[in-house]
CSV table of C-alpha atoms in Angstrom, one decimal:
chain,number,residue,atom,x,y,z
G,287,MET,CA,124.9,114.4,118.8
G,288,THR,CA,122.3,115.8,116.3
G,289,VAL,CA,122.0,113.8,113.1
G,290,GLU,CA,121.4,115.7,109.8
G,291,LEU,CA,118.0,114.7,108.4
G,292,PRO,CA,117.0,114.3,104.7
G,293,ALA,CA,114.2,116.5,103.3
G,294,THR,CA,112.2,113.5,102.1
G,295,GLN,CA,111.6,109.9,103.1
G,296,ARG,CA,110.2,106.7,101.6
G,297,ALA,CA,106.6,105.7,102.6
G,298,LEU,CA,104.1,103.1,101.5
G,299,ILE,CA,100.9,104.8,100.6
G,300,PHE,CA,97.5,103.9,99.2
G,301,ASP,CA,95.0,106.5,97.9
G,302,THR,CA,91.9,104.3,97.9
G,303,PHE,CA,90.8,101.3,99.9
G,304,ASN,CA,92.0,98.1,98.2
G,305,GLY,CA,93.9,100.4,95.7
G,306,PRO,CA,97.6,100.2,94.6
G,307,LEU,CA,100.2,100.2,97.4
G,308,GLU,CA,103.0,102.5,96.2
G,309,VAL,CA,106.3,103.5,97.7
G,310,ARG,CA,106.6,107.3,97.4
G,311,HIS,CA,108.8,110.1,98.7
G,312,ILE,CA,107.1,112.4,101.2
G,313,PRO,CA,108.5,115.1,103.5
G,314,VAL,CA,110.2,114.2,106.8
G,315,PRO,CA,107.9,115.6,109.6
G,316,GLU,CA,109.0,118.1,112.2
G,317,PRO,CA,108.2,117.2,115.8
G,318,ALA,CA,106.0,119.5,117.9
G,319,ASP,CA,107.2,120.7,121.3
G,320,ASP,CA,105.7,117.6,123.0
G,321,GLU,CA,106.8,115.1,120.4
G,322,LEU,CA,109.8,112.9,119.4
G,323,LEU,CA,111.0,112.3,115.9
G,324,VAL,CA,111.8,108.6,115.6
G,325,LYS,CA,113.7,107.0,112.7
G,326,ILE,CA,111.7,103.9,112.1
G,327,GLU,CA,114.1,101.0,111.6
G,328,TYR,CA,111.6,98.2,111.7
G,329,SER,CA,107.8,97.9,111.4
G,330,GLY,CA,105.8,94.8,112.0
G,331,ILE,CA,103.0,94.0,109.5
G,332,CYS,CA,99.8,93.3,111.3
G,333,HIS,CA,96.6,91.6,110.1
G,334,SER,CA,94.7,94.8,110.9
G,335,ASP,CA,97.0,96.7,108.4
G,336,LEU,CA,95.5,94.3,105.8
G,337,HIS,CA,92.0,95.0,106.9
G,338,VAL,CA,92.5,98.8,106.8
G,339,TRP,CA,93.9,98.6,103.3
G,340,LEU,CA,91.0,96.4,102.1
G,341,GLY,CA,88.5,98.9,103.6
G,342,ASP,CA,87.1,96.4,106.1
G,343,LEU,CA,87.6,99.1,108.8
G,344,ALA,CA,86.7,102.1,106.7
G,345,SER,CA,84.6,103.7,109.5
G,346,MET,CA,87.8,103.9,111.6
G,347,SER,CA,90.4,104.9,109.0
G,348,VAL,CA,91.1,107.5,106.3
G,349,CYS,CA,92.5,107.7,102.8
G,350,PRO,CA,95.1,108.4,101.5
G,351,LEU,CA,97.1,106.6,104.2
G,352,VAL,CA,100.5,105.4,105.2
G,353,GLY,CA,99.7,102.2,107.1
G,354,GLY,CA,101.5,100.4,109.9
G,355,HIS,CA,101.5,100.6,113.7
G,356,GLU,CA,104.3,98.4,115.0
G,357,GLY,CA,107.3,100.7,114.7
G,358,ALA,CA,110.7,100.5,116.4
G,359,GLY,CA,113.6,102.8,116.0
G,360,THR,CA,115.9,105.5,117.3
G,361,VAL,CA,115.0,109.0,118.7
G,362,LEU,CA,116.6,111.7,116.5
G,363,ARG,CA,114.8,114.8,117.8
G,364,VAL,CA,113.3,115.6,121.2
G,365,GLY,CA,110.7,118.4,121.5
G,366,LYS,CA,111.5,121.1,124.1
G,367,ASN,CA,108.7,120.1,126.4
G,368,VAL,CA,109.5,116.4,126.4
G,369,THR,CA,111.0,114.9,129.5
G,370,GLY,CA,112.5,111.4,130.1
G,371,TRP,CA,113.8,111.0,126.5
G,372,GLN,CA,117.3,111.6,125.0
G,373,LEU,CA,118.7,111.5,121.5
G,374,GLY,CA,119.7,107.9,120.7
G,375,ASP,CA,117.1,106.3,122.9
G,376,LYS,CA,115.2,103.3,121.4
G,377,ALA,CA,111.5,104.0,121.0
G,378,GLY,CA,108.4,102.1,120.0
G,379,VAL,CA,105.4,103.4,118.2
G,380,LYS,CA,102.2,101.5,119.0
G,381,LEU,CA,98.7,101.5,117.6
G,382,MET,CA,96.7,103.7,120.0
G,383,ASN,CA,98.0,107.1,121.1
G,384,PHE,CA,96.9,110.6,122.0
G,385,ASN,CA,94.7,109.4,124.8
G,386,CYS,CA,93.8,112.1,127.3
G,387,LEU,CA,95.1,110.4,130.5
G,388,ASN,CA,92.3,112.1,132.4
G,389,CYS,CA,89.1,110.2,131.6
G,390,GLU,CA,87.6,107.3,133.6
G,391,TYR,CA,89.2,104.7,131.3
G,392,CYS,CA,92.7,106.2,131.3
G,393,LYS,CA,92.7,106.6,135.1
G,394,LYS,CA,91.8,102.9,135.5
G,395,GLY,CA,94.6,101.8,133.1
G,396,HIS,CA,92.2,101.0,130.2
G,397,GLU,CA,93.8,103.5,127.9
G,398,PRO,CA,92.7,101.9,124.6
G,399,LEU,CA,89.1,102.7,125.5
G,400,CYS,CA,89.7,106.5,125.7
G,401,HIS,CA,87.4,108.5,123.5
G,402,HIS,CA,90.3,110.8,122.4
G,403,ILE,CA,92.7,108.2,121.0
G,404,GLN,CA,94.2,108.4,117.5
G,405,ASN,CA,95.5,105.3,115.8
G,406,TYR,CA,98.7,105.2,113.8
G,407,GLY,CA,98.0,103.4,110.4
G,408,PHE,CA,94.2,104.0,110.8
G,409,ASP,CA,93.3,107.7,111.2
G,410,ARG,CA,96.8,109.1,111.0
G,411,SER,CA,99.9,108.1,109.0
G,412,GLY,CA,101.6,105.1,110.5
G,413,THR,CA,104.9,103.3,110.6
G,414,PHE,CA,105.4,102.2,107.0
G,415,GLN,CA,107.6,105.3,106.6
G,416,GLU,CA,111.2,106.0,107.6
G,417,TYR,CA,110.6,108.9,110.0
G,418,LEU,CA,107.6,109.5,112.3
G,419,THR,CA,106.6,111.9,115.1
G,420,ILE,CA,104.9,110.7,118.3
G,421,ARG,CA,104.2,112.4,121.7
G,422,GLY,CA,106.8,111.7,124.2
G,423,VAL,CA,104.2,110.4,126.7
G,424,ASP,CA,103.0,107.9,124.1
G,425,ALA,CA,106.2,106.4,122.8
G,426,ALA,CA,107.3,103.1,124.4
G,427,LYS,CA,110.8,102.9,125.8
G,428,ILE,CA,112.8,99.9,124.5
G,429,ASP,CA,115.8,98.7,126.4
G,430,LYS,CA,118.9,99.0,124.3
G,431,LYS,CA,119.6,95.3,124.9
G,432,THR,CA,116.4,94.4,123.1
G,433,ASP,CA,116.6,93.4,119.4
G,434,LEU,CA,114.6,96.1,117.6
G,435,ALA,CA,113.3,93.8,114.9
G,436,SER,CA,111.9,91.5,117.5
G,437,ALA,CA,110.6,94.5,119.5
G,438,ALA,CA,108.5,95.9,116.7
G,439,PRO,CA,105.8,93.2,116.6
G,440,ILE,CA,105.4,93.4,120.4
G,441,LEU,CA,104.0,96.9,120.1
G,442,CYS,CA,100.7,95.4,118.8
G,443,ALA,CA,100.8,91.7,118.3
G,444,GLY,CA,102.8,91.0,121.5
G,445,VAL,CA,100.8,93.2,123.8
G,446,THR,CA,97.6,92.1,122.2
G,447,VAL,CA,98.2,88.4,123.0
G,448,TYR,CA,99.7,89.2,126.4
G,449,LYS,CA,96.7,91.3,127.5
G,450,ALA,CA,94.3,88.7,126.1
G,451,LEU,CA,96.0,86.0,128.2
G,452,LYS,CA,95.6,88.2,131.3
G,453,GLU,CA,92.0,88.8,130.5
G,454,SER,CA,91.4,85.0,130.2
G,455,ASN,CA,91.9,84.6,134.0
G,456,VAL,CA,93.6,81.3,133.4
G,457,ALA,CA,95.9,80.5,136.3
G,458,PRO,CA,99.3,78.7,136.1
G,459,GLY,CA,98.8,75.0,135.6
G,460,GLN,CA,95.4,75.5,133.9
G,461,ILE,CA,94.5,74.8,130.3
G,462,ILE,CA,94.0,77.4,127.6
G,463,VAL,CA,92.9,76.8,124.0
G,464,LEU,CA,94.4,79.2,121.4
G,465,THR,CA,92.6,79.2,118.0
G,466,GLY,CA,94.6,80.3,115.0
G,467,ALA,CA,97.6,79.3,117.0
G,468,GLY,CA,99.9,78.9,114.0
G,469,GLY,CA,99.6,82.5,112.8
G,470,GLY,CA,101.5,85.6,113.8
G,471,LEU,CA,99.4,86.3,117.0
G,472,GLY,CA,99.1,82.6,117.9
G,473,SER,CA,102.8,82.0,117.6
G,474,LEU,CA,103.5,84.6,120.2
G,475,ALA,CA,100.6,83.6,122.4
G,476,ILE,CA,101.9,80.0,122.7
G,477,GLN,CA,105.1,81.4,124.1
G,478,TYR,CA,103.6,84.0,126.4
G,479,ALA,CA,101.1,81.4,127.7
G,480,ASN,CA,104.0,79.0,128.5
G,481,ALA,CA,105.9,81.8,130.2
G,482,MET,CA,102.9,82.5,132.3
G,483,GLY,CA,102.5,78.9,133.4
G,484,MET,CA,99.5,77.9,131.3
G,485,ARG,CA,99.1,74.6,129.5
G,486,VAL,CA,98.4,75.2,125.8
G,487,VAL,CA,96.0,73.5,123.3
G,488,ALA,CA,96.9,74.9,119.9
G,489,MET,CA,94.2,74.8,117.2
G,490,ASP,CA,94.8,75.5,113.5
G,491,HIS,CA,95.2,73.8,110.2
G,492,GLY,CA,97.0,70.4,110.5
G,493,SER,CA,100.0,71.7,108.5
G,494,LYS,CA,100.9,74.0,111.4
G,495,GLU,CA,101.1,71.2,114.1
G,496,GLU,CA,104.9,70.9,114.1
G,497,HIS,CA,105.3,74.7,114.2
G,498,CYS,CA,103.0,75.0,117.2
G,499,LYS,CA,104.5,72.1,119.1
G,500,LYS,CA,108.0,73.5,118.6
G,501,LEU,CA,106.8,76.8,120.2
G,502,GLY,CA,105.6,74.9,123.2
G,503,ALA,CA,102.0,73.7,122.7
G,504,GLU,CA,101.3,70.6,124.8
G,505,TRP,CA,98.4,69.5,122.5
G,506,PHE,CA,97.4,70.2,118.9
G,507,VAL,CA,93.9,70.0,117.4
G,508,ASP,CA,93.4,70.2,113.6
G,509,ALA,CA,90.5,72.6,113.4
G,510,PHE,CA,89.7,71.6,109.8
G,511,ASN,CA,89.9,67.8,109.9
G,512,THR,CA,88.7,66.9,113.4
G,513,PRO,CA,85.2,65.3,113.0
G,514,ASP,CA,83.7,66.7,116.2
G,515,VAL,CA,85.9,69.6,117.5
G,516,ILE,CA,83.7,70.3,120.5
G,517,LYS,CA,83.7,66.7,121.8
G,518,HIS,CA,87.3,66.2,121.0
G,519,ILE,CA,88.5,69.2,123.0
G,520,THR,CA,86.1,68.5,125.9
G,521,ASP,CA,87.5,65.0,126.2
G,522,LEU,CA,91.1,66.0,125.6
G,523,THR,CA,90.9,68.5,128.5
G,524,GLU,CA,88.7,66.4,130.8
G,525,GLY,CA,85.8,68.8,130.9
G,526,GLY,CA,86.9,71.7,128.7
G,527,PRO,CA,89.7,74.3,128.9
G,528,HIS,CA,89.7,76.9,131.6
G,529,GLY,CA,89.9,79.6,128.9
G,530,VAL,CA,89.9,80.1,125.2
G,531,ILE,CA,91.4,82.9,123.2
G,532,ASN,CA,90.1,83.2,119.6
G,533,PHE,CA,92.8,84.5,117.2
G,534,ALA,CA,91.3,82.7,114.2
G,535,VAL,CA,89.6,84.9,111.7
G,536,ALA,CA,86.6,82.6,111.5
G,537,LYS,CA,83.1,82.9,112.8
G,538,ILE,CA,82.8,79.1,113.5
G,539,ALA,CA,85.8,79.1,115.8
G,540,MET,CA,84.2,81.9,117.9
G,541,GLU,CA,80.9,80.0,118.2
G,542,GLN,CA,82.4,76.6,119.0
G,543,ALA,CA,84.5,78.1,121.9
G,544,VAL,CA,81.4,78.8,123.9
G,545,GLN,CA,80.4,75.2,123.6
G,546,TYR,CA,83.6,73.5,124.7
G,547,VAL,CA,85.0,75.9,127.3
G,548,ARG,CA,84.9,74.6,130.9
G,549,LYS,CA,82.2,75.6,133.3
G,550,ARG,CA,83.0,79.1,134.7
G,551,GLY,CA,85.6,79.4,131.9
G,552,THR,CA,86.4,82.5,129.9
G,553,VAL,CA,86.3,83.0,126.2
G,554,VAL,CA,88.2,86.0,124.8
G,555,PHE,CA,87.6,87.3,121.3
G,556,VAL,CA,90.5,88.9,119.5
G,557,GLY,CA,90.4,87.9,115.9
G,558,LEU,CA,88.3,90.1,113.6
G,559,PRO,CA,86.5,88.0,110.9
G,560,LYS,CA,84.9,90.1,108.2
G,561,ASP,CA,81.5,88.8,109.1
G,562,SER,CA,82.0,89.4,112.8
G,563,LYS,CA,78.4,88.7,114.0
G,564,VAL,CA,78.3,85.4,115.9
G,565,THR,CA,75.4,83.4,117.1
G,566,ILE,CA,75.7,82.0,120.7
G,567,ASP,CA,73.5,79.4,122.3
G,568,THR,CA,72.5,81.1,125.5
G,569,THR,CA,71.7,77.8,127.4
G,570,PRO,CA,75.3,76.7,128.0
G,571,PHE,CA,76.4,80.3,128.2
G,572,ILE,CA,74.0,80.9,131.2
G,573,PHE,CA,73.9,77.5,132.8
G,574,ASN,CA,77.7,77.0,132.7
G,575,ALA,CA,78.4,80.5,134.0
G,576,ILE,CA,80.7,81.3,131.0
G,577,THR,CA,82.3,84.7,130.6
G,578,ILE,CA,82.8,86.2,127.1
G,579,LYS,CA,85.1,89.1,126.7
G,580,GLY,CA,86.6,91.3,123.9
G,581,SER,CA,90.2,92.4,124.2
G,582,ILE,CA,92.1,95.0,122.3
G,583,VAL,CA,95.8,95.7,122.6
G,584,GLY,CA,96.8,97.0,126.0
G,585,SER,CA,97.9,99.9,128.2
G,586,ARG,CA,101.4,101.5,128.5
G,587,LEU,CA,102.1,99.1,131.4
G,588,ASP,CA,101.0,96.1,129.4
G,589,VAL,CA,103.4,97.1,126.6
G,590,ASP,CA,106.3,97.4,129.0
G,591,GLU,CA,105.5,94.0,130.6
G,592,ALA,CA,105.1,92.3,127.2
G,593,MET,CA,108.4,93.8,126.0
G,594,GLU,CA,110.2,92.5,129.1
G,595,PHE,CA,109.6,88.9,128.1
G,596,VAL,CA,111.4,89.6,124.8
G,597,THR,CA,114.2,91.5,126.4
G,598,ARG,CA,114.9,88.6,128.8
G,599,GLY,CA,114.8,86.1,125.9
G,600,ILE,CA,111.8,84.2,127.3
G,601,VAL,CA,109.6,85.0,124.3
G,602,LYS,CA,111.3,84.7,120.9
G,603,VAL,CA,109.5,86.4,118.0
G,604,PRO,CA,109.5,84.3,114.9
G,605,ILE,CA,110.1,87.0,112.3
G,606,GLU,CA,110.6,87.3,108.6
G,607,LEU,CA,112.4,90.4,107.5
G,608,VAL,CA,111.0,92.0,104.3
G,609,ARG,CA,111.4,95.2,102.2
G,610,LEU,CA,108.9,98.0,102.3
G,611,GLU,CA,108.1,97.0,98.7
G,612,ASP,CA,107.2,93.5,99.8
G,613,VAL,CA,104.2,94.5,102.0
G,614,PRO,CA,101.6,93.7,99.2
G,615,ASP,CA,103.0,90.2,98.9
G,616,VAL,CA,102.8,89.7,102.6
G,617,TYR,CA,99.1,90.9,102.5
G,618,GLN,CA,98.4,88.2,99.9
G,619,ARG,CA,100.0,85.5,102.0
G,620,MET,CA,97.9,86.6,104.9
G,621,LEU,CA,94.8,86.3,102.7
G,622,ASP,CA,96.0,82.8,101.7
G,623,GLY,CA,96.6,81.8,105.3
G,624,LYS,CA,100.2,81.1,104.6
G,625,ILE,CA,101.8,83.2,107.4
G,626,THR,CA,103.5,81.3,110.3
G,627,SER,CA,105.8,84.1,111.5
G,628,ARG,CA,105.6,87.8,111.9
G,629,ALA,CA,106.6,89.7,108.8
G,630,VAL,CA,108.7,92.8,109.7
G,631,VAL,CA,109.7,95.6,107.3
G,632,ASP,CA,113.5,96.2,107.6
G,633,PHE,CA,114.1,99.7,106.3
G,634,SER,CA,117.7,99.0,105.7
G,635,LEU,CA,116.8,96.5,102.9
């Protein structure tokens, strides 16, 4: 049954980097023949949304801009050339879309590396609006049994940590260190790591120890008040963890990881500190045969796999529902390091 659409919608817009964030009324878009129109019911608030607004990623983004790239909602219109979608289906809008599906990277399942991608909330208007168009081939199908508020953060945060865990090559029963474990990404990563059979060492500020252990961390290391972090983790894990994923937005955490990871271990960089240039001692890097990787979100398949954990109730997203007008306050709490859950815009509020 076709739903009547309004002429305008609410959207959170900024005209200049680090400028005022304002809720305005803008037109509801019309889907092209290969697109869906999705009514966005929930949108996760990602750390990269903050970086885009601040201008830290100015080379990859545009102004004015509607931010956001973790949208979940209901399909209200289906373009005439779209197959596999029906009115009323639940759909997800992820960060990277419009990839060509024909290049070397797309064919190998490395879709985020496609040269043709466009990024919602970066170089095209994103999910901090009530209605959005997306190509049918790009939208992520969400099982109707899945809680939509919980599904939204999986479209970036969830798939990002899930893919990074896969990239770590840590096997079930082996140990992984998660830096920044008490934040939005880390809180999901602890649960995904447990579900994948890994043993978790959580690293963060001491105030987040109880939070991390409740989520399933076996050990906790205070990254700020431990005298010798490298020796402490090496001793704790009897030779170093098999893998490290750096979610902490801190240069020192990235540099330390290479020094305490186990021989033949893997360090995966995910967090984006503003000064993202790191210095690495090549001696342990070479002589201990360490692998260092970067990891960025995931493929369509990675999204489906990450979402399945949530649908089955194995991963529970710690969310805080906020209004669209509350996004600036959430950004400030991110800057203050006071986020322990995933803030999600609820458009019904």
